[in-house]
Amino acid sequence: MARKIYIFDTTLRDGEQAPRCSMNLAEKLEVARQLEKLGVDIMEAGFPAASPGDAAAVREIARTVKNVRVVALARALEKDIDTAWEAIRKAESPRIHTFIATSPIHMEYKLRMAPEQVIEAAAAAVRYAKHYCSDVEFSAEDASRSEPDFLCRIFSAAIDAGATVINIPDTVGYAIPEEFARLVAHIKANTPNIDRAMISVHCHNDLGLAVANSLAALRAGANQVECTVNGLGERAGNAALEEIVMALRTRRDFFDLATGLDTAQIFSTSRLVSKVTGVSVQINKAIVGENAFAHEAGIHQHGVLANRQTYEIMTPESIGLPQNSLVLGKHSGRHAFEERLKYLGFALDSARIDELFAQFKILADKKKTVTDRDIEALARGASGTIPETYKLERFAVQSGTQLAATCTIRLARKDGSVYEKAAVGDGPVDAAFKAIDEIVGRTLELEDFRLSSVTSGEDAQGEATVKVKFEGRTWNGHGVSTDILEASIKAYLAAINTMEWEMAVYE
């Protein structure tokens, strides 16, 4: 029987802390629910000591998900551990994850501590966390550049103090697979009480070897692997969850290792994380990239038509990539639309389906054929869980080579009041955003703005993604429309509505 590998997802912590990847509370909850649906064993929800907002998000995630172990990260400091426990104490299965650096360069220049002091600090942190929580993970930061025998000593001390999991991170992506496997094997063979703890690994991708190092470590005896959806993370990112899981599944003959994930949820999870972070998946990305199952060369197409296994080592269906081609148009009914939403992986209530069906009908009047990508964009275009403080009623724009761009916006507020403002800007999008700022009464900083086509063709929907900043915090927004200015306005309003909701509920 294949050995079980536990998937520790850190998208909401290590992935989210990467530049341009921040998520607001509503987005974190949406991702957490999808990760639970995917079937990850452990979910690192955040670093509560980093900020009050992060602590609040971890607390809400811990209350929301039920079928996954929820982890909070903490430095080897009592105040961090206190904050971590306060955030996860309501979880069905909580874990505190504490860490300290162990490489000579980190101990000397960052910690300014002697090796024996570091061991004492690690053991003390684990003991303190153990007072709160029976499940405690200890990580030796920068383990791949640490002395192997020193790692054995500090892991032994951590296990004696109560650690249930010891983690071996390749924090800066320095390791080579054969070398990293030897390190894991050395720790397993030379830590006297290692049988009382699970061995975990956490690899970064600075040399493009995060997945290879993770797989090598699993073969060498690790039972838990820490990873992120789409490989998000600091610098070049973390080991990609989807690549590890599908490598183990596709080459089970070689690894003889298994996970408990529902791989059919991989594609929708990847798309969700890409949407909420605004970070696109590269088209040639393994497993979830747009070209992962595309064949253009004639010889490849001929082979695939004869037998898909000639050029595909896994099926698109195995990761949840839709394949059948039910065509929807303006004459399609609600039932067909609802079934297509289910097929695409969206579990929505009746009221939300009614709202999306109305939008679908409007879109179908503008397009001859509505594709799966169009439907997905509609379903992803608004969270559906955030109340609309402001809703677009209409807009008008005047722009040209000899004209200053002017936009008039009319918004309806949830209390029934209606506001209309006009503004001049550097182009119609800038003018629209300035008019919205005047209505809302806040001056927002636009950190990022992107436009992309959902499908090909002149009647394609445009998808807009914005990231706005206000008082040091950021919010993402998404909008879709066959009119790219309307899509941009919807995205900007989505970010504002999320901001207004979070500020009203949690402050």
Coordinates of C-alpha atoms in Angstrom, one line a residue:
M1 CA 0.0 0.0 0.0
A2 CA 1.4 3.4 -1.0
R3 CA 2.8 5.6 1.8
K4 CA 0.5 8.6 2.6
I5 CA 2.0 12.1 2.0
Y6 CA 0.4 14.9 3.9
I7 CA -0.1 18.1 1.9
F8 CA 0.6 21.3 3.9
D9 CA -0.7 24.2 1.9
T10 CA 0.8 27.6 2.7
T11 CA -0.8 29.7 -0.1
L12 CA -2.5 31.9 2.5
R13 CA 0.7 32.5 4.4
D14 CA 3.9 32.1 2.3
G15 CA 2.1 32.6 -1.0
E16 CA 0.1 35.6 0.1
Q17 CA 3.1 37.5 1.7
A18 CA 4.9 37.6 -1.7
P19 CA 4.9 41.0 -3.4
R20 CA 1.7 41.8 -5.4
C21 CA 0.0 38.7 -4.0
S22 CA -1.8 40.1 -1.0
M23 CA -5.4 39.0 -0.4
N24 CA -8.1 40.7 1.7
L25 CA -10.2 38.9 4.2
A26 CA -13.0 37.9 1.9
E27 CA -10.6 36.5 -0.7
K28 CA -8.7 34.5 2.0
L29 CA -11.9 33.0 3.1
E30 CA -12.9 32.1 -0.5
V31 CA -9.5 30.5 -1.1
A32 CA -9.6 28.6 2.3
R33 CA -13.0 27.1 1.4
Q34 CA -11.6 26.0 -2.0
L35 CA -8.5 24.5 -0.4
E36 CA -10.8 22.5 1.9
K37 CA -12.7 21.3 -1.1
L38 CA -9.4 20.4 -2.8
G39 CA -8.7 18.2 0.2
V40 CA -5.4 19.6 1.6
D41 CA -4.5 18.0 4.9
I42 CA -3.1 21.1 6.6
M43 CA -3.7 24.8 5.8
E44 CA -1.3 27.5 7.0
A45 CA -3.7 30.3 7.4
G46 CA -1.3 33.1 8.1
F47 CA 1.2 34.8 10.4
P48 CA -1.0 36.4 13.1
A49 CA 1.8 38.5 14.7
A50 CA 2.5 40.2 11.3
S51 CA -0.6 42.5 11.7
P52 CA -4.0 42.8 13.3
G53 CA -5.5 42.2 9.8
D54 CA -3.6 39.0 9.4
A55 CA -4.6 37.8 12.9
A56 CA -8.3 38.6 12.1
A57 CA -8.1 36.6 8.8
V58 CA -6.5 33.6 10.5
R59 CA -9.2 33.7 13.2
E60 CA -12.0 33.8 10.6
I61 CA -10.5 30.9 8.6
A62 CA -10.1 28.8 11.8
R63 CA -13.8 29.3 12.5
T64 CA -14.9 28.6 8.9
V65 CA -13.1 25.5 7.7
K66 CA -13.8 22.2 9.5
N67 CA -12.2 19.3 7.6
V68 CA -8.6 20.5 7.5
R69 CA -5.9 21.2 10.2
V70 CA -5.4 25.0 10.5
V71 CA -1.9 26.3 11.2
A72 CA -0.7 29.7 12.5
L73 CA 3.0 30.7 12.1
A74 CA 4.9 32.2 15.0
R75 CA 8.5 33.1 15.5
A76 CA 10.2 31.5 18.5
L77 CA 8.9 34.3 20.7
E78 CA 6.2 34.0 23.5
K79 CA 4.3 37.1 22.2
D80 CA 4.1 35.6 18.7
I81 CA 2.9 32.2 20.1
D82 CA 0.3 34.0 22.2
T83 CA -1.1 35.8 19.2
A84 CA -1.0 32.6 17.0
W85 CA -3.0 30.6 19.6
E86 CA -5.5 33.4 20.0
A87 CA -6.1 33.3 16.2
I88 CA -6.5 29.5 15.9
R89 CA -8.0 28.5 19.2
K90 CA -11.5 28.0 17.7
A91 CA -10.2 25.7 14.9
E92 CA -11.4 22.1 14.8
S93 CA -7.8 20.9 14.5
P94 CA -5.3 23.7 15.4
R95 CA -1.5 23.7 15.0
I96 CA 1.1 26.2 16.1
H97 CA 4.1 26.4 13.8
T98 CA 7.1 28.1 15.3
F99 CA 10.6 28.6 13.8
I100 CA 14.1 29.9 14.3
A101 CA 17.0 30.2 11.9
T102 CA 19.8 27.6 12.1
S103 CA 22.4 28.3 9.5
P104 CA 25.7 29.8 10.5
I105 CA 25.1 33.0 8.5
H106 CA 21.7 33.6 10.0
M107 CA 22.7 32.8 13.6
E108 CA 25.7 35.2 13.4
Y109 CA 24.3 38.1 11.4
K110 CA 20.5 38.0 11.9
L111 CA 20.0 36.4 15.3
R112 CA 23.4 37.3 16.8
M113 CA 23.1 34.2 18.9
A114 CA 25.4 31.3 19.6
P115 CA 24.3 27.8 18.5
E116 CA 23.5 26.6 22.0
Q117 CA 21.4 29.7 22.6
V118 CA 19.4 28.9 19.4
I119 CA 18.8 25.3 20.6
E120 CA 17.6 26.6 23.9
A121 CA 15.3 29.2 22.2
A122 CA 13.8 26.6 19.9
A123 CA 13.1 24.1 22.8
A124 CA 11.6 26.9 24.9
A125 CA 9.3 28.1 22.1
V126 CA 8.0 24.5 21.5
R127 CA 7.4 24.0 25.2
Y128 CA 5.5 27.3 25.4
A129 CA 3.4 26.5 22.4
K130 CA 2.7 23.0 23.8
H131 CA 0.9 24.6 26.8
Y132 CA -1.7 25.8 24.3
C133 CA -1.8 23.2 21.6
S134 CA -1.0 19.5 21.4
D135 CA 0.1 19.8 17.8
V136 CA 3.3 21.9 17.4
E137 CA 5.5 22.1 14.3
F138 CA 9.1 23.3 14.5
S139 CA 11.0 24.7 11.5
A140 CA 14.7 25.2 11.2
E141 CA 14.9 28.2 8.9
D142 CA 17.6 28.0 6.2
A143 CA 18.1 24.3 7.0
S144 CA 19.7 23.6 3.6
R145 CA 22.6 25.8 4.6
S146 CA 22.8 24.6 8.1
E147 CA 25.2 22.0 9.6
P148 CA 23.5 18.6 9.3
D149 CA 24.6 17.5 12.8
F150 CA 23.5 20.7 14.3
L151 CA 20.0 20.2 12.7
C152 CA 19.9 16.7 14.3
R153 CA 20.6 18.3 17.7
I154 CA 18.1 21.1 17.4
F155 CA 15.4 18.7 16.1
S156 CA 16.0 16.3 18.9
A157 CA 15.6 19.1 21.4
A158 CA 12.4 20.3 19.8
I159 CA 10.9 16.8 19.8
D160 CA 11.8 16.3 23.5
A161 CA 10.1 19.7 24.1
G162 CA 6.9 18.4 22.4
A163 CA 7.2 19.0 18.7
T164 CA 5.0 16.7 16.6
V165 CA 6.4 17.8 13.3
I166 CA 9.9 18.9 12.4
N167 CA 10.3 20.9 9.2
I168 CA 13.4 21.1 7.0
P169 CA 13.1 24.2 4.8
D170 CA 15.2 25.1 1.8
T171 CA 14.4 28.7 2.6
V172 CA 16.5 30.3 -0.1
G173 CA 16.2 27.7 -2.8
Y174 CA 19.8 26.7 -2.5
A175 CA 19.6 22.9 -2.4
I176 CA 20.1 20.4 -5.2
P177 CA 17.8 17.3 -5.2
E178 CA 20.4 14.6 -4.5
E179 CA 21.9 16.8 -1.8
F180 CA 18.6 17.6 -0.2
A181 CA 17.6 13.9 -0.2
R182 CA 20.9 13.1 1.6
L183 CA 20.1 15.8 4.2
V184 CA 16.7 14.4 4.9
A185 CA 18.1 10.9 5.2
H186 CA 20.9 12.1 7.5
I187 CA 18.4 13.7 9.8
K188 CA 16.2 10.7 9.8
A189 CA 19.1 8.4 10.6
N190 CA 20.8 10.6 13.2
T191 CA 18.1 12.2 15.3
P192 CA 17.5 9.7 18.1
N193 CA 13.9 10.5 18.8
I194 CA 12.8 11.2 15.2
D195 CA 10.3 8.4 15.4
R196 CA 8.1 10.6 17.6
A197 CA 7.7 13.3 15.0
M198 CA 6.7 13.7 11.3
I199 CA 9.3 14.9 8.9
S200 CA 8.2 17.8 6.7
V201 CA 10.0 19.8 3.9
H202 CA 9.4 23.3 2.6
C203 CA 11.3 24.2 -0.6
H204 CA 11.7 27.5 -2.5
N205 CA 12.2 27.9 -6.2
D206 CA 15.2 30.3 -6.6
L207 CA 17.1 27.8 -8.8
G208 CA 13.9 26.3 -10.3
L209 CA 14.3 23.1 -8.2
A210 CA 11.6 23.5 -5.5
V211 CA 9.4 20.6 -6.8
A212 CA 12.4 18.4 -7.6
N213 CA 13.8 18.9 -4.1
S214 CA 10.4 18.2 -2.6
L215 CA 10.0 15.0 -4.5
A216 CA 13.5 13.9 -3.6
A217 CA 12.9 14.6 0.0
L218 CA 9.6 12.6 0.0
R219 CA 11.5 9.6 -1.5
A220 CA 14.1 10.0 1.3
G221 CA 11.5 9.6 4.0
A222 CA 9.6 12.9 4.5
N223 CA 5.9 12.5 5.0
Q224 CA 4.7 16.1 4.8
V225 CA 5.4 18.5 2.0
E226 CA 4.7 22.3 2.2
C227 CA 3.7 23.9 -1.0
T228 CA 1.5 26.6 -2.6
V229 CA -1.1 26.8 -5.4
N230 CA 0.6 28.0 -8.6
G231 CA 3.9 28.0 -6.8
L232 CA 3.3 31.5 -5.3
G233 CA 5.7 32.7 -2.6
E234 CA 8.7 34.8 -1.7
R235 CA 11.1 35.7 -4.6
A236 CA 10.8 32.9 -7.2
G237 CA 8.1 31.2 -5.2
N238 CA 7.5 27.9 -3.4
A239 CA 7.1 24.4 -4.6
A240 CA 3.9 24.2 -6.7
L241 CA 1.2 22.1 -5.1
E242 CA -0.3 21.0 -8.4
E243 CA 3.1 19.8 -9.8
I244 CA 3.9 17.8 -6.7
V245 CA 0.5 16.1 -6.5
M246 CA 0.3 15.3 -10.1
A247 CA 3.8 14.0 -10.2
L248 CA 3.0 11.6 -7.4
R249 CA -0.2 10.6 -9.1
T250 CA 1.1 10.2 -12.6
R251 CA 4.4 8.4 -11.5
R252 CA 3.0 6.3 -8.7
D253 CA 4.8 3.4 -10.2
F254 CA 8.1 5.2 -9.4
F255 CA 7.3 6.9 -6.1
D256 CA 4.7 4.6 -4.5
L257 CA 3.4 7.6 -2.6
A258 CA -0.2 8.9 -2.5
T259 CA -2.1 12.0 -1.4
G260 CA -5.7 12.3 -0.4
L261 CA -6.4 15.3 -2.7
D262 CA -9.3 15.5 -5.1
T263 CA -7.2 16.3 -8.1
A264 CA -10.3 17.3 -10.1
Q265 CA -10.3 20.5 -8.0
I266 CA -6.8 21.5 -9.1
F267 CA -7.8 23.6 -12.1
S268 CA -10.5 25.6 -10.4
T269 CA -8.3 26.1 -7.3
S270 CA -5.5 27.5 -9.6
R271 CA -7.9 29.8 -11.4
L272 CA -9.3 31.1 -8.1
V273 CA -5.9 31.9 -6.6
S274 CA -4.9 33.6 -9.9
K275 CA -8.1 35.7 -9.8
V276 CA -7.9 36.8 -6.2
T277 CA -4.2 37.7 -6.3
G278 CA -4.2 39.2 -9.8
V279 CA -1.1 37.1 -10.7
S280 CA -1.6 35.3 -14.0
V281 CA -0.5 31.8 -14.5
Q282 CA 2.2 31.6 -17.3
I283 CA 0.8 29.9 -20.3
N284 CA 3.4 27.1 -20.4
K285 CA 3.1 26.4 -16.6
A286 CA 3.1 22.7 -15.8
I287 CA -0.3 21.2 -15.1
V288 CA -2.4 24.4 -15.0
G289 CA -1.0 26.6 -17.7
E290 CA -3.1 27.5 -20.7
N291 CA -0.9 25.4 -23.0
A292 CA -0.5 22.4 -20.7
F293 CA -2.9 20.4 -22.8
A294 CA -2.7 22.3 -26.1
H295 CA -1.3 20.8 -29.2
E296 CA -0.5 22.9 -32.3
A297 CA 2.2 21.0 -34.1
G298 CA 0.7 18.8 -36.8
I299 CA 2.5 15.6 -35.7
H300 CA 1.4 16.1 -32.1
Q301 CA -2.2 16.7 -33.2
H302 CA -2.2 13.6 -35.3
G303 CA -0.9 11.5 -32.4
V304 CA -3.4 12.9 -29.9
L305 CA -6.3 12.3 -32.2
A306 CA -5.2 8.7 -32.7
N307 CA -4.5 8.2 -29.0
R308 CA -4.2 10.9 -26.3
Q309 CA -1.5 9.0 -24.5
T310 CA 0.9 9.6 -27.3
Y311 CA 1.5 13.2 -26.1
E312 CA -0.5 13.5 -22.8
I313 CA 0.8 11.7 -19.7
M314 CA -2.3 12.7 -17.8
T315 CA -5.8 13.6 -18.8
P316 CA -7.3 17.2 -18.7
E317 CA -10.2 15.7 -16.7
S318 CA -7.8 14.5 -14.0
I319 CA -7.2 18.1 -12.9
G320 CA -10.8 19.2 -13.5
L321 CA -10.2 20.9 -16.9
P322 CA -13.5 21.0 -18.7
Q323 CA -13.6 19.1 -22.0
N324 CA -17.1 18.6 -23.3
S325 CA -18.4 21.3 -25.5
L326 CA -22.0 22.2 -24.6
V327 CA -22.8 25.4 -26.5
L328 CA -24.8 28.0 -24.7
G329 CA -26.5 31.0 -26.3
K330 CA -29.4 33.4 -25.9
H331 CA -31.9 30.6 -26.2
S332 CA -30.4 28.5 -23.5
G333 CA -32.4 28.0 -20.4
R334 CA -31.6 28.4 -16.7
H335 CA -31.3 24.7 -16.1
A336 CA -28.6 24.3 -18.8
F337 CA -26.8 27.3 -17.4
E338 CA -27.0 25.9 -13.8
E339 CA -25.7 22.5 -15.0
R340 CA -22.8 24.2 -16.8
L341 CA -21.9 26.2 -13.6
K342 CA -21.8 22.9 -11.7
Y343 CA -19.6 21.2 -14.3
L344 CA -17.2 24.1 -14.1
G345 CA -16.9 23.6 -10.3
F346 CA -19.1 26.4 -9.0
A347 CA -21.5 25.5 -6.1
L348 CA -23.8 28.5 -5.8
D349 CA -27.1 29.2 -4.1
S350 CA -30.3 29.8 -6.1
A351 CA -30.2 33.5 -5.7
R352 CA -26.7 33.8 -6.9
I353 CA -27.5 31.6 -9.9
D354 CA -30.5 33.8 -10.8
E355 CA -28.2 36.9 -10.7
L356 CA -25.6 35.2 -12.9
F357 CA -28.2 33.9 -15.3
A358 CA -29.5 37.4 -15.8
Q359 CA -26.0 38.6 -16.6
F360 CA -25.6 35.6 -18.9
K361 CA -28.7 36.6 -20.9
I362 CA -27.3 40.1 -21.4
L363 CA -24.0 38.7 -22.5
A364 CA -25.7 36.2 -24.8
D365 CA -27.4 39.0 -26.6
K366 CA -24.0 40.6 -27.3
K367 CA -22.2 37.3 -28.3
K368 CA -23.3 34.6 -30.7
T369 CA -21.8 31.9 -28.5
V370 CA -21.0 32.0 -24.8
T371 CA -18.0 29.9 -23.9
D372 CA -16.9 28.1 -20.7
R373 CA -14.3 30.9 -20.2
D374 CA -17.1 33.5 -20.5
I375 CA -19.3 31.7 -17.9
E376 CA -16.3 31.3 -15.6
A377 CA -15.5 35.0 -15.9
L378 CA -19.1 35.9 -15.0
A379 CA -19.0 33.6 -11.9
R380 CA -15.5 34.9 -10.9
G381 CA -16.3 38.6 -11.8
A382 CA -17.9 39.3 -8.4
S383 CA -17.4 37.3 -5.2
G384 CA -21.1 37.1 -4.6
T385 CA -20.4 37.2 -0.8
I386 CA -19.6 40.9 -0.5
P387 CA -22.6 43.3 -0.2
E388 CA -22.6 46.0 -2.9
T389 CA -22.3 49.3 -1.1
Y390 CA -22.1 50.9 -4.5
K391 CA -23.5 49.7 -7.8
L392 CA -23.0 51.1 -11.3
E393 CA -26.2 52.5 -12.8
R394 CA -24.7 54.2 -15.9
F395 CA -21.6 55.9 -17.2
A396 CA -20.8 58.2 -20.2
V397 CA -17.4 59.0 -21.5
Q398 CA -16.0 61.7 -23.9
S399 CA -12.5 61.2 -25.2
G400 CA -10.4 61.8 -28.2
T401 CA -7.0 63.0 -29.5
Q402 CA -8.1 66.6 -29.3
L403 CA -10.3 66.2 -26.2
A404 CA -9.6 65.9 -22.5
A405 CA -11.0 62.6 -21.3
T406 CA -14.2 63.1 -19.3
C407 CA -16.3 60.5 -17.6
T408 CA -19.7 60.9 -15.9
I409 CA -20.5 58.1 -13.4
R410 CA -23.9 57.4 -11.8
L411 CA -23.8 55.1 -8.7
A412 CA -26.6 53.7 -6.5
R413 CA -25.8 53.2 -2.9
K414 CA -27.2 50.3 -0.9
D415 CA -29.3 52.7 1.2
G416 CA -31.2 53.7 -2.0
S417 CA -29.4 57.1 -2.6
V418 CA -28.0 57.9 -6.0
Y419 CA -24.9 59.9 -6.8
E420 CA -23.6 61.3 -10.1
K421 CA -20.2 62.9 -10.6
A422 CA -18.0 63.9 -13.6
A423 CA -14.2 64.0 -13.6
V424 CA -11.4 64.7 -16.1
G425 CA -8.5 62.4 -16.2
D426 CA -5.5 61.1 -18.2
G427 CA -7.7 58.9 -20.4
P428 CA -11.2 57.5 -19.9
V429 CA -10.2 54.9 -17.2
D430 CA -8.4 57.5 -15.1
A431 CA -11.4 59.9 -15.5
A432 CA -13.8 57.1 -14.4
F433 CA -11.8 56.2 -11.4
K434 CA -11.5 59.8 -10.3
A435 CA -15.3 60.3 -10.6
I436 CA -15.9 57.2 -8.4
D437 CA -13.4 58.6 -5.8
E438 CA -15.4 61.8 -5.7
I439 CA -18.7 59.9 -5.0
V440 CA -17.1 57.5 -2.5
G441 CA -15.3 60.4 -0.7
R442 CA -12.0 58.6 -0.6
T443 CA -8.8 59.1 -2.6
L444 CA -7.5 55.6 -3.5
E445 CA -4.1 54.8 -4.8
L446 CA -4.2 52.5 -7.8
E447 CA -1.4 50.0 -7.3
D448 CA -2.1 47.8 -10.2
F449 CA -4.4 47.7 -13.2
R450 CA -4.6 45.0 -15.9
L451 CA -6.8 44.2 -18.8
S452 CA -7.0 40.9 -20.6
S453 CA -9.3 39.1 -23.1
V454 CA -11.4 36.3 -21.7
T455 CA -11.7 34.6 -25.1
S456 CA -10.6 35.5 -28.7
G457 CA -12.6 37.4 -31.2
E458 CA -14.0 40.9 -31.6
D459 CA -17.0 40.1 -29.3
A460 CA -14.8 38.8 -26.5
Q461 CA -15.3 39.8 -22.9
G462 CA -12.6 42.0 -21.4
E463 CA -11.5 41.1 -17.8
A464 CA -10.2 43.9 -15.6
T465 CA -8.2 43.4 -12.4
V466 CA -7.3 46.3 -10.1
K467 CA -5.5 46.6 -6.8
V468 CA -6.2 49.7 -4.8
K469 CA -4.5 51.0 -1.6
F470 CA -6.0 53.1 1.2
E471 CA -4.5 53.9 4.5
G472 CA -1.7 51.3 4.1
R473 CA -4.0 48.4 3.1
T474 CA -4.8 46.9 -0.3
W475 CA -7.9 45.4 -1.9
N476 CA -8.3 43.6 -5.2
G477 CA -11.2 43.9 -7.6
H478 CA -12.3 42.1 -10.8
G479 CA -14.8 43.0 -13.5
V480 CA -15.9 41.5 -16.8
S481 CA -17.8 43.0 -19.7
T482 CA -17.7 43.2 -23.5
D483 CA -16.9 46.9 -22.9
I484 CA -13.4 47.2 -21.4
L485 CA -14.2 50.5 -19.7
E486 CA -17.3 49.0 -18.1
A487 CA -15.1 46.0 -17.0
S488 CA -12.6 48.5 -15.5
I489 CA -15.3 50.4 -13.6
K490 CA -16.8 47.1 -12.2
A491 CA -13.4 46.0 -11.1
Y492 CA -12.7 49.3 -9.3
L493 CA -16.1 49.2 -7.6
A494 CA -15.6 45.6 -6.6
A495 CA -12.4 46.6 -4.8
I496 CA -14.2 49.5 -3.1
N497 CA -17.2 47.4 -2.0
T498 CA -14.8 44.8 -0.4
M499 CA -13.0 47.7 1.3
E500 CA -16.2 49.2 2.6
W501 CA -17.5 45.9 3.8
E502 CA -14.3 44.9 5.7
M503 CA -13.9 48.4 7.3
A504 CA -17.6 48.2 8.5
V505 CA -17.5 44.7 9.8
Y506 CA -14.0 44.3 11.3
E507 CA -13.1 47.8 12.4

